[in-house]
Short mmCIF file of N, CA and C in Angstrom, two decimals:
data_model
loop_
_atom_site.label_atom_id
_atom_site.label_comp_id
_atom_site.label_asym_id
_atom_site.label_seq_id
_atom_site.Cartn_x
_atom_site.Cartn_y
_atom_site.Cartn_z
N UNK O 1 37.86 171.61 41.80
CA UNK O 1 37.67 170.85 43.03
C UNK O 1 38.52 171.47 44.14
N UNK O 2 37.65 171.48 45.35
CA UNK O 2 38.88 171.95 46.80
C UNK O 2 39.66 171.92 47.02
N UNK O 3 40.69 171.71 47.76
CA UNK O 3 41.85 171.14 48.22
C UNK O 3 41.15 170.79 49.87
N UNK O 4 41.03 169.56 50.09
CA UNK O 4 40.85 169.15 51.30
C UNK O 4 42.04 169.84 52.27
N UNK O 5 41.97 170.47 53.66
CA UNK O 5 42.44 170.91 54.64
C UNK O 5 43.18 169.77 55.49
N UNK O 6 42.70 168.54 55.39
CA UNK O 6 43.44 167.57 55.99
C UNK O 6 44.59 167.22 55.11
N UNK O 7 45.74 166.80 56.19
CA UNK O 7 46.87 165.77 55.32
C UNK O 7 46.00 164.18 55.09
N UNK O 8 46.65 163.52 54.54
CA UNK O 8 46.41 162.11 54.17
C UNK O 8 46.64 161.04 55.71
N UNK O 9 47.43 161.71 56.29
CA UNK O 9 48.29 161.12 57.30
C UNK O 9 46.96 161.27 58.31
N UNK O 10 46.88 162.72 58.33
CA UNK O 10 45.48 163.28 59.23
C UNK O 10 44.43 162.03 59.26
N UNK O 11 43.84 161.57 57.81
CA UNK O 11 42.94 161.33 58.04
C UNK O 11 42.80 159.58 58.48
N UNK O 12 44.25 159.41 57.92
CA UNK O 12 44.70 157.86 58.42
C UNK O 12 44.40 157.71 59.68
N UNK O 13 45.22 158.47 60.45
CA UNK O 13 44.50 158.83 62.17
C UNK O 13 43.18 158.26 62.31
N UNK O 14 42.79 159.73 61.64
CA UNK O 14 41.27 159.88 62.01
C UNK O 14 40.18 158.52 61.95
N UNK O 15 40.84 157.86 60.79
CA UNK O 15 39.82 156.61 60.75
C UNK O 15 40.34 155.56 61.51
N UNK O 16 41.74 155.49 62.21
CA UNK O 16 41.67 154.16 62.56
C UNK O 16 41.87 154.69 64.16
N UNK O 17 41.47 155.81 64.59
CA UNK O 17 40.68 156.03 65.70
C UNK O 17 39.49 155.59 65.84
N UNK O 18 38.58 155.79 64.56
CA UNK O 18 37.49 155.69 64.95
C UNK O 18 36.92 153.78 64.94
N UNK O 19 38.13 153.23 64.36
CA UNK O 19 38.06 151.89 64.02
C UNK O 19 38.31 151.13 65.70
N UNK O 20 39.42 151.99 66.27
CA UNK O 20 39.28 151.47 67.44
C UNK O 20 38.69 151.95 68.42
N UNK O 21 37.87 153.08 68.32
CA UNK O 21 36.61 153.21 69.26
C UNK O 21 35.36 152.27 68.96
N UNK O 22 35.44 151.78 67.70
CA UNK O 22 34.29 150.62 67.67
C UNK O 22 34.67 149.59 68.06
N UNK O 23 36.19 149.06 67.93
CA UNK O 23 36.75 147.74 68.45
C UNK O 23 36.59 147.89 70.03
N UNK O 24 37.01 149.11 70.32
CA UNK O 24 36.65 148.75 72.09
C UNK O 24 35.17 148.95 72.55
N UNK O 25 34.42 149.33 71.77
CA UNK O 25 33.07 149.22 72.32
C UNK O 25 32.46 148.02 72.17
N UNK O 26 32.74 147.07 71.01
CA UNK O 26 33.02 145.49 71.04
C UNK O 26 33.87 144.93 72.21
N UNK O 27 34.46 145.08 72.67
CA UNK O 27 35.92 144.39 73.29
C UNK O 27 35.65 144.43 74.69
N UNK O 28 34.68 145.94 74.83
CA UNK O 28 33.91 145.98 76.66
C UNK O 28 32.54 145.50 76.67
N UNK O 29 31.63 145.25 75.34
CA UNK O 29 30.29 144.57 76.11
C UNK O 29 31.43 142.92 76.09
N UNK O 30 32.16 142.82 75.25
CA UNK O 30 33.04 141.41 75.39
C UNK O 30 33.70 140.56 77.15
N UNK O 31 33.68 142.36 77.93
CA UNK O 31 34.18 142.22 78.94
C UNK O 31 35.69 142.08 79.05
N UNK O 32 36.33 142.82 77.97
CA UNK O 32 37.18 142.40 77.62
C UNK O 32 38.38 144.06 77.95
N UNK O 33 39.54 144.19 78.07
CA UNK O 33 40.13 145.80 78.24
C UNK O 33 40.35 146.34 76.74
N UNK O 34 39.92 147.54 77.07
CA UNK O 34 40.34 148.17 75.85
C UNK O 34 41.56 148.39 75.20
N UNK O 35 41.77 148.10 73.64
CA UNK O 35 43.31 148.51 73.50
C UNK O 35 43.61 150.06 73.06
N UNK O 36 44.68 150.08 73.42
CA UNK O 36 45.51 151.42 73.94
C UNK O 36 45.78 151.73 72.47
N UNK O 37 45.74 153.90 72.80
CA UNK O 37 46.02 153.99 71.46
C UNK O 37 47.81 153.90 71.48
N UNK O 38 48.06 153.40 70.24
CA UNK O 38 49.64 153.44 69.75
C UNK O 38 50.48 154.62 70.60
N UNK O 39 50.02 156.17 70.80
CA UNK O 39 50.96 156.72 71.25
C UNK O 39 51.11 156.77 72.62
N UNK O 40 49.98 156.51 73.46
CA UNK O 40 49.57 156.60 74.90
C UNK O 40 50.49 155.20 75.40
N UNK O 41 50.23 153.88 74.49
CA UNK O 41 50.93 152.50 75.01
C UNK O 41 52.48 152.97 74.65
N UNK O 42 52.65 154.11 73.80
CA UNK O 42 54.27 154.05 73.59
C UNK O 42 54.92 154.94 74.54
N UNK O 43 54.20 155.90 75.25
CA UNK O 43 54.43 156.92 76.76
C UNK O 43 54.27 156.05 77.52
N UNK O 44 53.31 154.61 77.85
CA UNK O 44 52.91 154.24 79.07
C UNK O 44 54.59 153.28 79.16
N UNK O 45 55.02 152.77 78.01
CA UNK O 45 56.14 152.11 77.96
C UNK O 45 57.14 152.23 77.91
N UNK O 46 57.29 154.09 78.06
CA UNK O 46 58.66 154.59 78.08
C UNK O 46 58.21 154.84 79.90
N UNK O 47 57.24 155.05 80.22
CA UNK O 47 57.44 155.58 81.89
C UNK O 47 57.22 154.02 82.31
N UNK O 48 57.28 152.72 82.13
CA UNK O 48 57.53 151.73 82.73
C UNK O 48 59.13 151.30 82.58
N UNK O 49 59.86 152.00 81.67
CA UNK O 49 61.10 151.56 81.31
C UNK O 49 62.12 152.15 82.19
N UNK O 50 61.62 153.54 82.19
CA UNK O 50 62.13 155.00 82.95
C UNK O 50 62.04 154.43 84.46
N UNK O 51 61.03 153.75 84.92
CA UNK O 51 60.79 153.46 86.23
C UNK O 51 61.72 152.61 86.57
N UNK O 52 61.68 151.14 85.58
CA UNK O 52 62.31 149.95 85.79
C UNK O 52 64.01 150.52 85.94
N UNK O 53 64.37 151.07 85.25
CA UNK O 53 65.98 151.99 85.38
C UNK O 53 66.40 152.28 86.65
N UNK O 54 65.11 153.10 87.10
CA UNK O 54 65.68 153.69 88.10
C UNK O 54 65.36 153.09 89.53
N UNK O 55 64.23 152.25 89.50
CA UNK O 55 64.48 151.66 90.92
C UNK O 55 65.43 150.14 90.77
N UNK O 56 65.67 149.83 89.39
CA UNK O 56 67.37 149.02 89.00
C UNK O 56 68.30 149.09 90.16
N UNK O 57 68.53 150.52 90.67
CA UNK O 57 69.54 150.93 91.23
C UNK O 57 69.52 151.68 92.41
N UNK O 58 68.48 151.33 92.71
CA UNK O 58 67.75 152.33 93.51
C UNK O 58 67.83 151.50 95.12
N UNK O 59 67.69 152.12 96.51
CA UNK O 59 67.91 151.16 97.60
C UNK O 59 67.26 150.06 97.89
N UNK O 60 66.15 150.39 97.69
CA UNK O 60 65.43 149.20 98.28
C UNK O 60 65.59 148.17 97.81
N UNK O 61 66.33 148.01 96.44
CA UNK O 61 66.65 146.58 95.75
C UNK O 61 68.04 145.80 96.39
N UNK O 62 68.46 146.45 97.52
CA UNK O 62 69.47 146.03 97.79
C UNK O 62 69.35 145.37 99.18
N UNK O 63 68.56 144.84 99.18
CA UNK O 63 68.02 143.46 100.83
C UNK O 63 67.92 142.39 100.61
N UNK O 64 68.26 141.17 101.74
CA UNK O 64 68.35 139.82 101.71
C UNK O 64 66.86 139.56 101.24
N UNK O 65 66.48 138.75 100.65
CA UNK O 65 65.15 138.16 100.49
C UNK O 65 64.75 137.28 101.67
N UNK O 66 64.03 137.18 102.26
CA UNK O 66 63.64 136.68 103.67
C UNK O 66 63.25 135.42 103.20
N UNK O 67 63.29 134.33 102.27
CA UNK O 67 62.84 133.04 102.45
C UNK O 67 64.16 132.03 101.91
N UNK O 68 64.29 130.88 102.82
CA UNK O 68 65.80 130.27 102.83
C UNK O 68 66.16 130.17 101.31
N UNK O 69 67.34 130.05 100.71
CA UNK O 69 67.81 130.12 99.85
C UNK O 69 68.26 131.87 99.93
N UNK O 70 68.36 132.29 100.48
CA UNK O 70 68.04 133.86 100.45
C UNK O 70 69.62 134.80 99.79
N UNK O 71 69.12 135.43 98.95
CA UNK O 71 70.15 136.10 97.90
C UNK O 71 70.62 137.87 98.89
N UNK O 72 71.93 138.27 98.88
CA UNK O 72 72.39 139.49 99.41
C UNK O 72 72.43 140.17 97.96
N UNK O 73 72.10 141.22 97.83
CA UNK O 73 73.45 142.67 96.99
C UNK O 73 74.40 142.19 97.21
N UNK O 74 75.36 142.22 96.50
CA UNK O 74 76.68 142.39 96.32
C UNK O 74 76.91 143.87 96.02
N UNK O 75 77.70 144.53 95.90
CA UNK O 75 77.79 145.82 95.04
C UNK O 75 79.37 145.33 94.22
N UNK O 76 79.54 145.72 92.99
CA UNK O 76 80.64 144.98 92.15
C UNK O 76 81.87 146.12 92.18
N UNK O 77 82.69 146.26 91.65
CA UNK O 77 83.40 146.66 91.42
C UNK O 77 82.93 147.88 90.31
N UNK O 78 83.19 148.98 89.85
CA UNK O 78 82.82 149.74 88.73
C UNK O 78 81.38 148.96 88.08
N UNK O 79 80.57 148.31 88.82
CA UNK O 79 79.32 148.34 87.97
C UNK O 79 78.41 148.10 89.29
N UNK O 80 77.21 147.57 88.54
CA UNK O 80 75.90 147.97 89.32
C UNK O 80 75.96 146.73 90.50
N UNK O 81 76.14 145.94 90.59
CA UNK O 81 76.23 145.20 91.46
C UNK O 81 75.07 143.29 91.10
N UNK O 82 75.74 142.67 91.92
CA UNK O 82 74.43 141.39 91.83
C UNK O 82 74.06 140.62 92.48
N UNK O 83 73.00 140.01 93.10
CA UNK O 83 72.74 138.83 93.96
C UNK O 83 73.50 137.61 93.62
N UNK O 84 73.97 137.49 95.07
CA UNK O 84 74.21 135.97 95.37
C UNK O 84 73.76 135.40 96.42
N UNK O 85 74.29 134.12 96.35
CA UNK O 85 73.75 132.92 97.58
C UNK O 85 74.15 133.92 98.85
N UNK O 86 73.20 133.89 100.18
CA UNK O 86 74.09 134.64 101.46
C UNK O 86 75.40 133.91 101.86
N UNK O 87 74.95 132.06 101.40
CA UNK O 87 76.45 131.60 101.94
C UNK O 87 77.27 131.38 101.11
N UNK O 88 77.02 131.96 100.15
CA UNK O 88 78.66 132.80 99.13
C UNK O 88 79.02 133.87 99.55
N UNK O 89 78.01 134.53 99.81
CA UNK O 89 78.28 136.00 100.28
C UNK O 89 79.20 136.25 101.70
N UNK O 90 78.86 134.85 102.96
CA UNK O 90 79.30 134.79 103.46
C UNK O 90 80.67 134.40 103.58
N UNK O 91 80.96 133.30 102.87
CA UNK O 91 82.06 132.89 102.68
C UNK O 91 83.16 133.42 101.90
N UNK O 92 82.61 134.41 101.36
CA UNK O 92 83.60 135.79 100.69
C UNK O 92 84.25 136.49 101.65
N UNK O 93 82.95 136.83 102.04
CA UNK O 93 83.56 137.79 103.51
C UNK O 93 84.22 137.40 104.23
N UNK O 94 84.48 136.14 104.93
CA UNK O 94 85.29 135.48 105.37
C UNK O 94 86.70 135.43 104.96
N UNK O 95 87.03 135.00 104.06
CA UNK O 95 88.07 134.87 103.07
C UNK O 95 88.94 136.07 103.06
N UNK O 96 87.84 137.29 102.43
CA UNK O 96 87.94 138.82 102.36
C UNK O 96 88.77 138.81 104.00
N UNK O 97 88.54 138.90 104.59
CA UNK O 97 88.76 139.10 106.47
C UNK O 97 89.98 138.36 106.44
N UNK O 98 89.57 137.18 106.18
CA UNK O 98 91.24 136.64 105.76
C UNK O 98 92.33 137.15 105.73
N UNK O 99 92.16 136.95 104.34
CA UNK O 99 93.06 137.79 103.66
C UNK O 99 93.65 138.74 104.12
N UNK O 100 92.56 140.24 104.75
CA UNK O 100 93.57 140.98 105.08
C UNK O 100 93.82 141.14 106.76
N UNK O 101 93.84 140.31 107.16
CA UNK O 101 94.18 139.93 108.58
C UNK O 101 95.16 138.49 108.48
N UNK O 102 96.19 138.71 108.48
CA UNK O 102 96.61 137.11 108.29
C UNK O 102 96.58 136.36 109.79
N UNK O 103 96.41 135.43 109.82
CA UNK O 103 96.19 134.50 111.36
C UNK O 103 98.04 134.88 112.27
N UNK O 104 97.15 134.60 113.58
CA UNK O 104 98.56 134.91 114.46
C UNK O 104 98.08 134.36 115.65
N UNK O 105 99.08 134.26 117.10
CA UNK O 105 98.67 133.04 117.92
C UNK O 105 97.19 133.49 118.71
N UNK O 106 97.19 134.78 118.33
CA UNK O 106 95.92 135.17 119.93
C UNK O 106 94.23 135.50 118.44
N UNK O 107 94.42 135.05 117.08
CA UNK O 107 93.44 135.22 115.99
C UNK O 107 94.07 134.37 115.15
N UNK O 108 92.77 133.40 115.18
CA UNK O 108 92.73 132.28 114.05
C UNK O 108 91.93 132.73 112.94
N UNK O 109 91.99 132.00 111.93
CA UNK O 109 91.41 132.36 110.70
C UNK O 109 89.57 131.61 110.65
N UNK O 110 89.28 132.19 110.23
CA UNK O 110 87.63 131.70 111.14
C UNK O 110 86.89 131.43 109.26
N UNK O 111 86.29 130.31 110.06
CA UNK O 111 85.99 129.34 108.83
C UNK O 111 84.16 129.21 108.40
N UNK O 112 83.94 129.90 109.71
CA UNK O 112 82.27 130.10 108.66
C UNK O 112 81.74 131.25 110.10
N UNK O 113 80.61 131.51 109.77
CA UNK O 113 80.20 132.68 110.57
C UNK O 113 78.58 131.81 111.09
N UNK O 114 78.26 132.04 112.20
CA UNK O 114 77.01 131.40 112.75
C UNK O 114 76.20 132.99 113.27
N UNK O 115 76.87 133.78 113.33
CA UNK O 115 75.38 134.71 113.51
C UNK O 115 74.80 135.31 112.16
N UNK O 116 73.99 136.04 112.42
CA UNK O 116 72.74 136.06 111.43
C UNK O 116 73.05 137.04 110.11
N UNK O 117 72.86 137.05 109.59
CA UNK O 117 73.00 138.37 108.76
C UNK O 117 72.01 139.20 108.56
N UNK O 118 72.43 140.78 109.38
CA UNK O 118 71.19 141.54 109.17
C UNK O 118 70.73 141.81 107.72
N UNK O 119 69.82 142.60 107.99
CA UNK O 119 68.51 142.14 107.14
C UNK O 119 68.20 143.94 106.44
N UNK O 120 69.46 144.84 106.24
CA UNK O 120 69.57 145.87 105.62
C UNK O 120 69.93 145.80 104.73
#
């Protein structure tokens, strides 16, 4: 008898490719999306991970959210940084200013801020 040219592994493939080219030809008259093969969904999920990383840290994640309740960046100390309330954020800063300005007769220590916070 031959020796078949395929591995075992080969042909494992081979059939449950062909198992899911019949499942998705079921699955689209179903109207339904096709499922992904195992290695393509395991690339599509390393370049959604790869993405998610890097715009993590990336600028544009670092703006007030424009509807009230609205969260700033912080940037932290030795790490990545995190949203808070703006009027925590504000009232840090304040404090912060404080602190290193101590009050004297011609600068008082200023207790909340009424203009706006830009929007960079």
């Amino acid at each position: 008898m031959e020796k078949s040219s395929i591995t075992p592994e080969e042909r494992r493939e081979a059939i449950a490719k062909r198992e899911r080219r019949k499942e998705n030809i079921e699955r689209k008259a179903d109207g339904l999306p096709p499922l992904l093969d195992p290695k393509k969904a395991k690339a599509r999920a390393r370049r959604k991970e790869r993405k998610r990383r890097r715009d993590r840290w990336s600028e544009e994640r670092r703006h007030v959210s424009k509807h009230d309740g609205r969260l700033k960046w912080v940037k932290a100390k030795k790490a990545a940084g995190v949203w808070v309330p703006v009027e925590e954020w504000k009232a840090r800063r304040i404090a912060e200013e404080n602190a290193a300005y101590p009050a004297t007769e011609d600068r008082l220590l200023r207790e909340r801020e009424d203009v706006r916070v830009s929007m960079d």
